[in-house]
Amino acid sequence: MNATEQQRQGVVDRLRAAGCVFAEDEAQLLLLEAGDVEQLERQVARRVGGEPLEQIVGWAEFGGRRYAVAPGVFVPRRRTELLARAAVEGCRPGSVLVDLCCGVGAVAGYVVDRVPDLEAYGTELDPVAADCARRNLGPRVKINCGDLYRPLPAELRGHVDVIAANAPYVPTSEIIFMPTEARDHEAPATLDGGEDGLELHRRIIDQAPLWLAAGGRLLIETGREQAQVDLDLLRAAGFTATMITDDEIDGTVVIGETP
C-alpha cells in the first residue's frame, strides 16, 4: 500500500469509526476537495464531529448540479427532487413560480434549469441561506428574505401558477431523534414544524388562494404519516387535493389545485 492509499484508508477508518455509513465515498470526496494535508485534517475532524459533509466541502448536489451550501444552513435532500419534478410538471414557458422556504435555491434552480422563460421567485427566512440562493441562481430567480409570502411583491397576488414549499415538517418532540448532522448543524427553524409538524403547512395552505391564479397548484413536501392531514387541510381550503410518492427517494408531496 503506497502513501496515498494509506492516507485514504486512514480517512476511511476514521469516518467509519465515527459512524459514517458511506465512509469510502466521503473519504474520496474529502481527498479530492482538500487543497493540502492540513485542510484535509480539518475537514475530516469536522466530519468526525458530526458536521454535514455538504457544509464541509461547501456544496451539495441536487438534480444534477451543485449548490453552494454555507455552514449552518439546511442541506438539500434527495427526496425533495419529487417536489422539484412536480413543480416542473406544473410550469410552462411564461409561468410564475414561487419557491417558499427555498433554502439554497435547489427547487427553484431545478425548475428554471428545465422550463424556459419562467418568472421565478424564492422566499427564505434565513439570510445566510438566502445569500447562498442568490449566489446559486443569479438573476434567474428573485430571492426575497422573509417569512413565507410576506416578502413577495404584492402584484403577484392572484397570478402565481405554481407554489412549491419544502417547509419544516418535523414535530418538535421528534427533533431530538434526528441525526446529529441535522439536529446540531442546521438552523432549528429549518427543521421544527411545531407540535404535529404542520404548523407552517397550515399557514401556507391558508394564504395560498390569495396568490394562486385560476388553475394554479400548491405543492408541499410532507411526511408520509402526515400527508392525510395535509390533504384534509387542502380540501378544507377549497383545493382539489392529491398526493404523489416516490419510494426510491422516500419522497411525499401533496398537491392542491385551485378551481
XYZ file of C-alpha atoms in Angstrom:
259
model
C 0.000 0.000 0.000
C 1.523 3.335 -1.083
C 1.362 6.602 0.865
C -1.749 7.862 -0.982
C -3.598 4.615 -0.350
C -2.564 4.677 3.293
C -3.853 8.219 3.651
C -7.164 7.305 2.040
C -7.569 4.214 4.204
C -6.785 6.237 7.299
C -9.562 8.696 6.452
C -11.975 5.840 5.717
C -11.198 4.206 9.058
C -11.778 7.452 10.982
C -15.052 8.160 9.224
C -16.277 4.601 9.680
C -15.422 4.701 13.387
C -17.463 7.905 13.660
C -20.485 6.131 12.207
C -20.400 7.416 8.616
C -22.329 4.856 6.565
C -20.724 5.878 3.259
C -17.216 6.282 4.658
C -15.373 5.301 1.473
C -17.332 7.677 -0.765
C -16.993 10.503 1.746
C -13.264 9.910 2.132
C -12.800 10.086 -1.628
C -14.680 13.385 -1.818
C -12.750 14.921 1.071
C -9.454 13.896 -0.509
C -10.482 15.483 -3.795
C -11.703 18.708 -2.213
C -8.840 19.294 0.231
C -6.098 21.583 -1.022
C -3.433 20.169 1.274
C -2.869 17.807 4.191
C -3.730 20.449 6.784
C -7.054 21.252 5.131
C -7.851 17.559 4.817
C -7.223 17.086 8.537
C -9.545 19.977 9.380
C -12.258 18.642 7.117
C -12.018 15.092 8.446
C -12.137 16.374 12.024
C -15.286 18.370 11.226
C -16.943 15.336 9.657
C -15.966 13.086 12.566
C -17.527 15.734 14.800
C -20.850 15.273 13.010
C -20.915 18.248 10.655
C -22.716 17.574 7.347
C -20.360 16.673 4.527
C -22.010 19.247 2.266
C -21.318 22.084 4.687
C -17.690 20.982 4.951
C -16.973 20.896 1.214
C -19.218 23.902 0.601
C -21.680 22.426 -1.878
C -24.500 19.915 -2.292
C -25.556 18.047 -5.410
C -29.226 18.288 -6.366
C -30.802 17.411 -9.673
C -27.509 17.135 -11.489
C -25.899 20.407 -10.407
C -24.019 21.812 -7.434
C -25.453 24.344 -4.993
C -23.291 26.378 -2.639
C -24.001 25.472 0.995
C -22.771 27.560 3.919
C -22.219 26.261 7.470
C -25.450 26.102 9.435
C -27.878 26.169 6.511
C -30.330 23.448 5.529
C -28.766 20.913 3.160
C -30.995 19.891 0.200
C -32.224 16.305 0.476
C -32.580 13.955 -2.457
C -36.219 13.234 -1.567
C -37.034 16.845 -2.434
C -36.418 16.018 -6.096
C -40.017 14.731 -6.121
C -41.229 18.220 -5.208
C -38.980 19.733 -7.874
C -40.228 17.332 -10.563
C -43.833 18.113 -9.658
C -43.084 21.831 -9.952
C -41.638 21.301 -13.437
C -44.797 19.451 -14.488
C -46.929 22.369 -13.322
C -44.942 25.013 -15.191
C -44.711 26.059 -18.808
C -42.783 28.868 -20.532
C -44.009 32.152 -19.079
C -45.351 30.640 -15.833
C -44.909 32.320 -12.466
C -43.217 30.109 -9.874
C -42.805 30.780 -6.154
C -40.485 28.592 -4.078
C -41.339 29.081 -0.396
C -38.689 28.219 2.211
C -36.319 27.979 -0.734
C -33.147 27.385 1.293
C -30.136 27.486 -1.014
C -32.422 27.511 -4.063
C -32.421 23.853 -5.077
C -36.081 23.525 -6.104
C -36.246 26.836 -7.952
C -32.933 26.043 -9.636
C -34.178 22.621 -10.734
C -37.251 24.173 -12.343
C -35.610 27.118 -14.114
C -32.985 24.734 -15.498
C -35.775 22.785 -17.227
C -38.528 25.293 -18.058
C -37.552 28.361 -20.107
C -38.763 31.916 -19.594
C -40.087 31.452 -16.072
C -40.836 34.349 -13.763
C -39.432 32.785 -10.623
C -39.293 33.910 -7.003
C -37.956 32.366 -3.813
C -38.522 33.310 -0.187
C -36.305 32.258 2.696
C -36.285 33.288 6.361
C -32.584 32.522 6.958
C -30.461 35.352 5.492
C -27.415 33.085 5.150
C -29.362 30.539 3.109
C -30.951 33.353 1.079
C -27.483 34.646 0.230
C -26.484 31.144 -0.916
C -29.603 31.018 -3.110
C -28.722 34.349 -4.733
C -25.210 33.103 -5.491
C -26.532 29.803 -6.811
C -29.281 31.199 -9.015
C -28.148 34.662 -10.029
C -30.743 36.883 -11.729
C -32.888 33.987 -12.944
C -34.735 33.786 -9.604
C -35.641 36.772 -7.435
C -34.765 35.767 -3.864
C -36.587 37.605 -1.096
C -35.572 37.226 2.556
C -38.519 36.934 4.909
C -41.347 34.796 6.243
C -43.282 32.752 3.676
C -45.381 35.040 1.436
C -44.615 38.262 3.286
C -41.631 39.422 1.170
C -43.278 38.714 -2.193
C -44.311 41.639 -4.423
C -47.991 42.445 -3.873
C -48.625 42.455 -7.626
C -48.097 38.686 -7.693
C -51.366 38.115 -5.834
C -53.706 36.074 -7.993
C -51.063 35.499 -10.681
C -48.860 32.643 -9.402
C -49.101 29.391 -11.362
C -47.096 27.140 -9.017
C -46.181 27.490 -5.350
C -43.650 24.889 -4.188
C -42.880 24.591 -0.490
C -40.384 22.486 1.411
C -41.301 23.986 4.770
C -40.178 22.365 8.043
C -42.416 19.415 8.955
C -40.621 17.606 11.783
C -42.700 17.634 15.006
C -40.881 19.497 17.758
C -40.728 16.446 20.008
C -39.042 14.364 17.284
C -36.139 16.685 16.504
C -34.108 15.087 19.292
C -34.191 11.810 17.334
C -32.802 13.299 14.110
C -29.220 12.578 13.009
C -26.713 14.830 14.738
C -25.632 16.382 11.446
C -29.125 17.843 11.059
C -30.025 18.376 14.711
C -26.793 20.108 15.679
C -25.648 21.723 12.437
C -28.742 23.023 10.663
C -30.747 26.008 11.912
C -33.602 24.792 14.179
C -36.095 26.925 12.257
C -35.415 24.838 9.130
C -36.465 21.634 10.902
C -39.097 22.435 13.536
C -42.658 22.231 12.229
C -44.377 22.691 15.575
C -46.362 20.261 17.699
C -47.512 17.993 14.858
C -45.006 19.215 12.272
C -47.650 21.001 10.197
C -47.714 24.474 11.719
C -46.189 26.125 8.653
C -48.200 23.942 6.285
C -51.400 25.364 7.752
C -50.188 28.913 7.176
C -49.038 28.109 3.638
C -52.343 26.479 2.710
C -54.432 29.212 4.349
C -52.753 32.022 2.393
C -52.139 30.238 -0.919
C -55.539 31.070 -2.513
C -54.648 34.774 -2.294
C -51.606 34.230 -4.514
C -52.541 31.465 -6.940
C -54.064 32.065 -10.358
C -57.073 30.071 -11.539
C -55.912 26.503 -12.078
C -52.759 27.147 -10.065
C -51.062 24.490 -7.985
C -49.742 24.382 -4.443
C -47.102 21.681 -3.887
C -45.905 20.798 -0.388
C -43.311 18.231 0.617
C -44.503 16.326 3.671
C -44.042 13.170 5.711
C -45.839 10.019 4.641
C -47.608 9.793 8.013
C -48.653 13.471 7.835
C -49.933 13.505 4.269
C -53.550 12.725 5.093
C -53.803 15.717 7.412
C -52.305 17.898 4.684
C -54.824 16.555 2.170
C -57.671 17.333 4.553
C -56.331 20.852 5.084
C -56.112 21.430 1.334
C -59.676 20.230 0.717
C -60.988 22.366 3.576
C -59.336 25.373 1.915
C -61.141 24.654 -1.367
C -58.403 22.833 -3.256
C -58.704 19.634 -5.240
C -56.110 17.574 -3.389
C -53.937 14.635 -4.440
C -50.727 13.002 -3.251
C -47.702 11.625 -5.085
C -44.904 9.476 -3.672
C -41.523 8.099 -4.706
C -40.399 5.160 -2.589
C -36.923 5.103 -4.104
C -36.071 8.510 -2.662
C -38.622 8.429 0.185
C -40.429 11.460 -1.203
C -44.015 12.518 -0.490
C -45.741 15.580 -1.936
C -49.311 16.786 -1.577
C -50.791 18.807 -4.423
C -53.626 21.279 -4.177
C -55.157 22.684 -7.358
C -57.409 25.721 -7.497
C -60.672 25.704 -9.493
